[in-house]
Tab-separated table of C-alpha atoms in Angstrom:
chain	number	residue	atom	x	y	z
A	5	MET	CA	79.996	11.959	-69.952
A	6	ALA	CA	77.857	8.926	-68.907
A	7	LEU	CA	78.773	7.105	-65.684
A	8	ARG	CA	79.458	3.402	-65.869
A	9	PRO	CA	77.500	1.232	-63.448
A	10	ILE	CA	79.503	-0.340	-60.677
A	11	ASP	CA	79.627	-4.113	-60.949
A	12	ASN	CA	78.136	-6.223	-58.172
A	13	ALA	CA	76.818	-3.183	-56.285
A	14	LEU	CA	73.828	-3.872	-53.980
A	15	PRO	CA	70.762	-1.717	-54.423
A	16	ILE	CA	70.276	0.807	-51.662
A	17	THR	CA	66.695	0.953	-50.283
A	18	ALA	CA	65.710	3.725	-47.911
A	19	GLU	CA	63.939	2.505	-44.738
A	20	ARG	CA	60.528	4.121	-44.301
A	21	PRO	CA	59.942	5.605	-40.895
A	22	LYS	CA	57.390	3.739	-38.729
A	23	LYS	CA	54.106	5.459	-38.009
A	24	GLN	CA	53.587	6.346	-34.405
A	25	ALA	CA	50.453	4.831	-32.865
A	26	LYS	CA	47.829	7.404	-32.105
A	27	ILE	CA	46.753	7.506	-28.466
A	28	SER	CA	43.384	9.015	-27.781
A	29	VAL	CA	43.266	10.758	-24.464
A	30	PRO	CA	39.735	11.505	-23.218
A	31	PRO	CA	39.195	15.067	-22.166
A	32	PRO	CA	39.074	15.588	-18.412
A	33	LYS	CA	35.595	15.420	-16.941
A	34	GLU	CA	34.333	18.748	-15.853
A	35	LYS	CA	32.785	18.846	-12.418
A	36	PRO	CA	29.401	20.510	-12.195
A	37	ASN	CA	29.833	24.106	-11.206
A	38	PHE	CA	27.117	24.809	-8.685
A	39	GLY	CA	26.432	28.433	-7.910
A	40	VAL	CA	29.543	29.840	-9.664
A	41	ASN	CA	29.130	32.606	-12.242
A	42	ASP	CA	31.168	31.520	-15.235
A	43	GLU	CA	30.372	32.725	-18.732
A	44	ASN	CA	31.690	29.456	-20.195
A	45	ASN	CA	29.791	27.155	-17.840
A	46	VAL	CA	26.022	27.102	-17.234
A	47	PRO	CA	25.451	26.479	-13.513
A	48	MET	CA	23.327	23.417	-12.662
A	49	PRO	CA	21.068	23.213	-9.616
A	50	PRO	CA	22.031	20.661	-6.969
A	51	PRO	CA	20.019	17.429	-7.175
A	52	ILE	CA	17.164	16.930	-4.734
A	53	THR	CA	15.416	13.738	-3.759
A	54	ALA	CA	11.729	13.331	-4.462
A	55	ASP	CA	10.713	12.703	-0.862
A	56	SER	CA	12.450	15.845	0.387
A	57	SER	CA	9.721	17.913	-1.261
A	58	ILE	CA	6.859	16.110	0.510
A	59	ASP	CA	5.479	16.792	3.961
A	60	TYR	CA	3.677	13.836	5.519
A	61	ILE	CA	1.234	15.758	7.698
A	62	PRO	CA	-0.448	13.793	10.507
A	63	SER	CA	-4.225	14.032	10.546
A	64	GLU	CA	-4.241	15.813	13.898
A	65	ASN	CA	-2.124	18.628	12.406
A	66	LEU	CA	-4.506	19.348	9.523
A	67	LYS	CA	-6.739	22.423	9.771
A	68	PRO	CA	-9.979	23.644	8.163
A	69	PHE	CA	-9.846	25.812	5.048
A	70	PRO	CA	-10.920	29.451	5.419
A	71	ASP	CA	-12.709	29.171	2.043
A	72	PRO	CA	-13.477	25.490	1.309
A	73	ASP	CA	-15.818	26.340	-1.588
A	74	LEU	CA	-12.925	27.937	-3.451
A	75	LYS	CA	-10.597	25.019	-2.684
A	76	ILE	CA	-13.023	22.373	-3.966
A	77	GLN	CA	-13.237	24.043	-7.392
A	78	GLY	CA	-9.678	23.093	-8.355
A	79	LEU	CA	-9.447	19.821	-6.453
A	80	VAL	CA	-10.264	17.330	-9.211
A	81	GLY	CA	-8.045	19.167	-11.722
A	82	GLY	CA	-5.155	19.068	-9.262
A	83	LEU	CA	-5.662	15.368	-8.588
A	84	GLU	CA	-5.574	14.626	-12.325
A	85	SER	CA	-2.398	16.678	-12.899
A	86	LYS	CA	0.611	15.062	-14.596
A	87	ASP	CA	2.840	16.718	-11.991
A	88	TRP	CA	3.070	14.229	-9.144
A	89	LEU	CA	3.975	16.950	-6.650
A	90	LYS	CA	0.754	18.738	-7.553
A	91	VAL	CA	-1.162	15.479	-7.043
A	92	CYS	CA	0.362	15.123	-3.561
A	93	GLU	CA	-0.643	18.682	-2.730
A	94	SER	CA	-4.192	18.028	-3.935
A	95	LEU	CA	-4.382	14.775	-1.939
A	96	ASN	CA	-3.566	16.746	1.209
A	97	ASP	CA	-6.297	19.231	0.242
A	98	ALA	CA	-8.700	16.280	-0.083
A	99	ARG	CA	-7.718	15.136	3.401
A	100	GLN	CA	-8.553	18.538	4.878
A	101	LEU	CA	-11.832	18.700	2.999
A	102	ALA	CA	-12.772	15.202	4.181
A	103	LEU	CA	-12.064	15.890	7.839
A	104	PHE	CA	-13.488	19.414	8.109
A	105	HIS	CA	-15.748	19.982	5.090
A	106	SER	CA	-17.088	16.509	4.245
A	107	ASP	CA	-20.415	17.814	2.895
A	108	ILE	CA	-18.543	19.878	0.302
A	109	LEU	CA	-16.349	16.929	-0.722
A	110	LEU	CA	-19.176	14.380	-0.915
A	111	PRO	CA	-20.288	15.135	-4.529
A	112	ASP	CA	-16.723	14.521	-5.750
A	113	LEU	CA	-15.948	11.666	-3.366
A	114	GLU	CA	-16.119	8.889	-5.970
A	115	LYS	CA	-13.657	10.684	-8.292
A	116	VAL	CA	-11.336	11.404	-5.371
A	117	MET	CA	-11.312	7.749	-4.292
A	118	MET	CA	-10.566	6.624	-7.850
A	119	VAL	CA	-7.546	8.941	-7.966
A	120	ILE	CA	-6.389	7.711	-4.548
A	121	ALA	CA	-6.511	4.073	-5.691
A	122	LYS	CA	-4.623	4.989	-8.867
A	123	ALA	CA	-1.974	6.930	-6.918
A	124	MET	CA	-1.332	3.881	-4.715
A	125	LYS	CA	-0.111	2.042	-7.822
A	126	ASN	CA	2.425	4.767	-8.606
A	127	PRO	CA	6.081	3.684	-8.226
A	128	ARG	CA	6.878	6.940	-6.382
A	129	SER	CA	6.807	6.016	-2.720
A	130	ALA	CA	6.025	9.591	-1.656
A	131	LEU	CA	2.901	9.715	-3.795
A	132	CYS	CA	1.902	6.226	-2.697
A	133	LYS	CA	2.198	7.047	1.016
A	134	THR	CA	0.313	10.341	0.650
A	135	SER	CA	-2.551	8.523	-1.082
A	136	ILE	CA	-2.696	5.959	1.726
A	137	MET	CA	-2.888	8.754	4.310
A	138	ALA	CA	-5.694	10.339	2.271
A	139	SER	CA	-7.691	7.091	2.286
A	140	SER	CA	-7.325	6.898	6.084
A	141	ASP	CA	-8.874	10.346	6.542
A	142	ILE	CA	-11.663	9.504	4.111
A	143	PHE	CA	-12.449	6.386	6.180
A	144	LYS	CA	-12.629	8.544	9.313
A	145	ALA	CA	-14.875	11.123	7.666
A	146	PHE	CA	-17.315	8.965	5.714
A	147	GLY	CA	-17.262	5.556	7.418
A	148	GLU	CA	-20.074	3.274	6.282
A	149	LYS	CA	-21.155	5.662	3.506
A	150	LEU	CA	-18.289	4.131	1.521
A	151	LEU	CA	-20.088	0.771	1.560
A	152	GLU	CA	-23.310	2.093	0.045
A	153	PRO	CA	-24.254	0.791	-3.444
A	154	GLY	CA	-23.329	3.938	-5.371
A	155	ILE	CA	-19.701	3.982	-4.263
A	156	SER	CA	-19.126	0.408	-3.093
A	157	ASN	CA	-17.254	-0.717	-6.229
A	158	VAL	CA	-14.766	2.134	-5.871
A	159	PHE	CA	-14.239	1.128	-2.248
A	160	ASP	CA	-13.527	-2.467	-3.350
A	161	ASN	CA	-10.680	-1.273	-5.575
A	162	LEU	CA	-9.311	0.924	-2.801
A	163	LEU	CA	-9.427	-1.953	-0.312
A	164	LEU	CA	-7.499	-4.245	-2.655
A	165	GLN	CA	-4.794	-1.621	-3.193
A	166	LEU	CA	-4.436	-1.140	0.566
A	167	LEU	CA	-4.044	-4.887	1.110
A	168	LEU	CA	-1.409	-4.994	-1.638
A	169	LYS	CA	0.504	-2.025	-0.195
A	170	ALA	CA	0.402	-3.547	3.285
A	171	SER	CA	1.954	-6.668	1.732
A	172	GLN	CA	4.924	-5.038	-0.014
A	173	ASP	CA	8.558	-4.697	1.063
A	174	LYS	CA	8.857	-0.899	1.411
A	175	LYS	CA	8.613	-0.609	5.167
A	176	PHE	CA	7.300	2.941	5.532
A	177	VAL	CA	4.594	2.315	2.903
A	178	CYS	CA	3.672	-1.039	4.445
A	179	GLU	CA	3.384	0.435	7.950
A	180	GLU	CA	1.180	3.285	6.712
A	181	ALA	CA	-1.119	0.808	4.944
A	182	ASP	CA	-1.372	-1.303	8.116
A	183	ARG	CA	-2.398	1.757	10.132
A	184	THR	CA	-4.984	2.684	7.507
A	185	LEU	CA	-6.505	-0.814	7.526
A	186	LYS	CA	-6.907	-0.514	11.307
A	187	THR	CA	-8.552	2.896	10.863
A	188	MET	CA	-10.897	1.339	8.313
A	189	VAL	CA	-12.032	-1.322	10.807
A	190	GLU	CA	-12.502	1.294	13.538
A	191	SER	CA	-14.575	3.535	11.254
A	192	MET	CA	-17.054	1.041	9.810
A	193	SER	CA	-19.598	-1.561	10.839
A	194	PRO	CA	-17.687	-4.837	11.297
A	195	LEU	CA	-20.577	-6.817	9.823
A	196	LEU	CA	-20.658	-4.822	6.569
A	197	LEU	CA	-16.872	-4.840	6.301
A	198	LEU	CA	-16.634	-8.608	6.810
A	199	HIS	CA	-18.629	-9.149	3.626
A	200	LYS	CA	-15.966	-7.162	1.750
A	201	LEU	CA	-12.947	-8.760	3.418
A	202	ARG	CA	-13.931	-12.415	3.135
A	203	ALA	CA	-13.214	-12.365	-0.620
A	204	TYR	CA	-9.508	-11.807	0.052
A	205	VAL	CA	-8.758	-14.688	2.441
A	206	GLY	CA	-8.615	-16.871	-0.669
A	207	HIS	CA	-6.322	-14.509	-2.595
A	208	PHE	CA	-3.402	-16.117	-4.462
A	209	ASN	CA	-0.949	-13.721	-2.765
A	210	LEU	CA	-0.248	-15.211	0.666
A	211	ARG	CA	0.613	-11.779	2.129
A	212	VAL	CA	-2.706	-10.347	0.980
A	213	ARG	CA	-4.435	-13.324	2.614
A	214	ALA	CA	-2.620	-12.610	5.860
A	215	LYS	CA	-3.483	-8.889	5.858
A	216	ALA	CA	-7.120	-9.680	5.102
A	217	ALA	CA	-7.129	-12.244	7.928
A	218	VAL	CA	-5.838	-9.648	10.403
A	219	SER	CA	-8.569	-7.191	9.389
A	220	ILE	CA	-11.220	-9.934	9.722
A	221	SER	CA	-9.875	-10.762	13.168
A	222	ASN	CA	-10.103	-7.091	14.171
A	223	CYS	CA	-13.691	-6.954	12.905
A	224	VAL	CA	-14.733	-10.096	14.791
A	225	SER	CA	-13.215	-8.775	18.028
A	226	LYS	CA	-15.683	-5.839	17.819
A	227	MET	CA	-18.774	-8.018	17.277
A	228	ASP	CA	-21.249	-9.507	19.715
A	229	LEU	CA	-22.854	-12.897	19.248
A	230	GLU	CA	-25.829	-11.481	17.337
A	231	GLY	CA	-23.520	-9.841	14.806
A	232	MET	CA	-21.543	-13.060	14.370
A	233	LYS	CA	-24.731	-15.057	13.834
A	234	GLU	CA	-25.994	-12.516	11.318
A	235	PHE	CA	-22.799	-12.878	9.312
A	236	GLY	CA	-22.679	-16.634	9.827
A	237	LEU	CA	-20.903	-18.147	12.809
A	238	ALA	CA	-20.238	-21.376	10.939
A	239	GLU	CA	-18.654	-19.416	8.068
A	240	LEU	CA	-16.379	-17.566	10.510
A	241	ILE	CA	-15.178	-20.838	12.011
A	242	GLN	CA	-14.624	-22.367	8.572
A	243	THR	CA	-12.593	-19.318	7.538
A	244	ALA	CA	-10.482	-19.619	10.670
A	245	ALA	CA	-9.957	-23.347	10.102
A	246	ASN	CA	-8.637	-22.709	6.578
A	247	LEU	CA	-6.308	-19.943	7.775
A	248	LEU	CA	-4.830	-22.185	10.474
A	249	ASN	CA	-3.013	-24.054	7.704
A	250	ASP	CA	-1.709	-20.905	5.984
A	251	LYS	CA	2.022	-20.499	5.366
A	252	LEU	CA	2.374	-17.136	7.115
A	253	PRO	CA	2.364	-16.910	10.930
A	254	GLU	CA	0.417	-13.630	10.696
A	255	ALA	CA	-2.503	-15.436	9.062
A	256	ARG	CA	-2.400	-18.325	11.536
A	257	GLU	CA	-2.363	-15.957	14.509
A	258	ALA	CA	-5.331	-14.060	13.076
A	259	ALA	CA	-7.180	-17.372	12.738
A	260	ARG	CA	-6.600	-18.164	16.425
A	261	SER	CA	-7.910	-14.731	17.365
A	262	ILE	CA	-11.085	-15.306	15.310
A	263	VAL	CA	-11.618	-18.645	17.062
A	264	ILE	CA	-11.150	-17.200	20.563
A	265	SER	CA	-13.482	-14.232	19.900
A	266	SER	CA	-16.156	-16.582	18.536
A	267	TYR	CA	-15.766	-18.990	21.427
A	268	GLU	CA	-16.026	-16.251	24.058
A	269	ALA	CA	-19.208	-14.855	22.454
A	270	LEU	CA	-20.933	-18.175	21.833
A	271	VAL	CA	-21.853	-19.340	25.337
A	272	GLU	CA	-21.900	-17.350	28.565
A	273	ASN	CA	-22.111	-20.343	30.900
A	274	GLU	CA	-18.546	-21.551	31.418
A	275	GLU	CA	-19.650	-25.057	32.427
A	276	GLU	CA	-21.556	-25.585	29.182
A	277	LYS	CA	-19.223	-23.645	26.902
A	278	GLN	CA	-16.612	-26.325	26.193
A	279	GLU	CA	-19.124	-29.064	25.455
A	280	TYR	CA	-21.287	-26.807	23.278
A	281	TRP	CA	-18.248	-25.526	21.406
A	282	GLN	CA	-16.989	-29.003	20.644
A	283	SER	CA	-20.394	-30.059	19.362
A	284	PHE	CA	-20.659	-26.907	17.226
A	285	CYS	CA	-17.239	-27.426	15.617
A	286	GLN	CA	-17.869	-31.093	14.886
A	287	SER	CA	-21.157	-30.192	13.200
A	288	ASN	CA	-19.645	-27.575	10.894
A	289	LEU	CA	-16.107	-28.780	10.151
A	290	PRO	CA	-14.317	-31.913	8.959
A	291	ALA	CA	-13.099	-33.960	11.911
A	292	ILE	CA	-9.425	-32.986	11.564
A	293	HIS	CA	-10.285	-29.254	11.389
A	294	ALA	CA	-12.738	-29.494	14.269
A	295	GLN	CA	-10.072	-31.075	16.431
A	296	ALA	CA	-7.627	-28.250	15.666
A	297	ILE	CA	-10.217	-25.560	16.461
A	298	VAL	CA	-11.257	-27.184	19.742
A	299	LYS	CA	-7.630	-27.514	20.760
A	300	ILE	CA	-7.080	-23.748	20.482
A	301	VAL	CA	-9.575	-22.887	23.215
A	302	SER	CA	-8.855	-25.923	25.415
A	303	SER	CA	-5.182	-24.981	25.649
């Protein structure tokens, strides 16, 4: 029997249940498990810093090799390694060879210096400092041989890198470069070195100018009057006059030191010295520069 529809009945619609929002919960971070034997977790070694693997050995603590001929055979290969720790180790070997077996190192000296200059550009401070220490020991061992025509161009590159490193902000690298520049001046003829350094007092980097000025000042302080005249006394005074207007106090102080050393060497007779000095400055400098130079010694 068919059912009759109910009049005026409202349609019944079933309400669909609302979907619950999905919440993604990130899995908890697992802490590295150092030194624990767990079959589900591969142990990781604790991190080490780069510098902790490097020993900065002072020159006085280095010792001769029992078999230097054997050590020299692998030196260049070690210096050219892609492993920076191996390069540091080989740089220390080069230091020992330079100080105690310089005759054995001499045939490879140019290659070694090229690697040292390259290592100074490396962003790793440990490698950079080790290379600076190596250059210091090479200066001590070979001195003026580094200024001879066959190797002079390599020395020029090394000198520029040292001036740049002495000018940077990393204190322990900067201090090591400063010490090495002093060692360089102590190990070489000041006259020969002045010809190399004078190119950098006009460098666009004001810190490089200042470091070059300090090295020039240290050279001049070692020279007698004959050495100054051979280099060019007028050129020394002109260099000092230009540096007196430099932005950095280090450069200006170096300029004053150059002036005083030149003045003290120029005339032995104290009564004639001031008059002769004034005449010399006026003859070789513009009036305003001459006045500034004369004022340094008169005060």
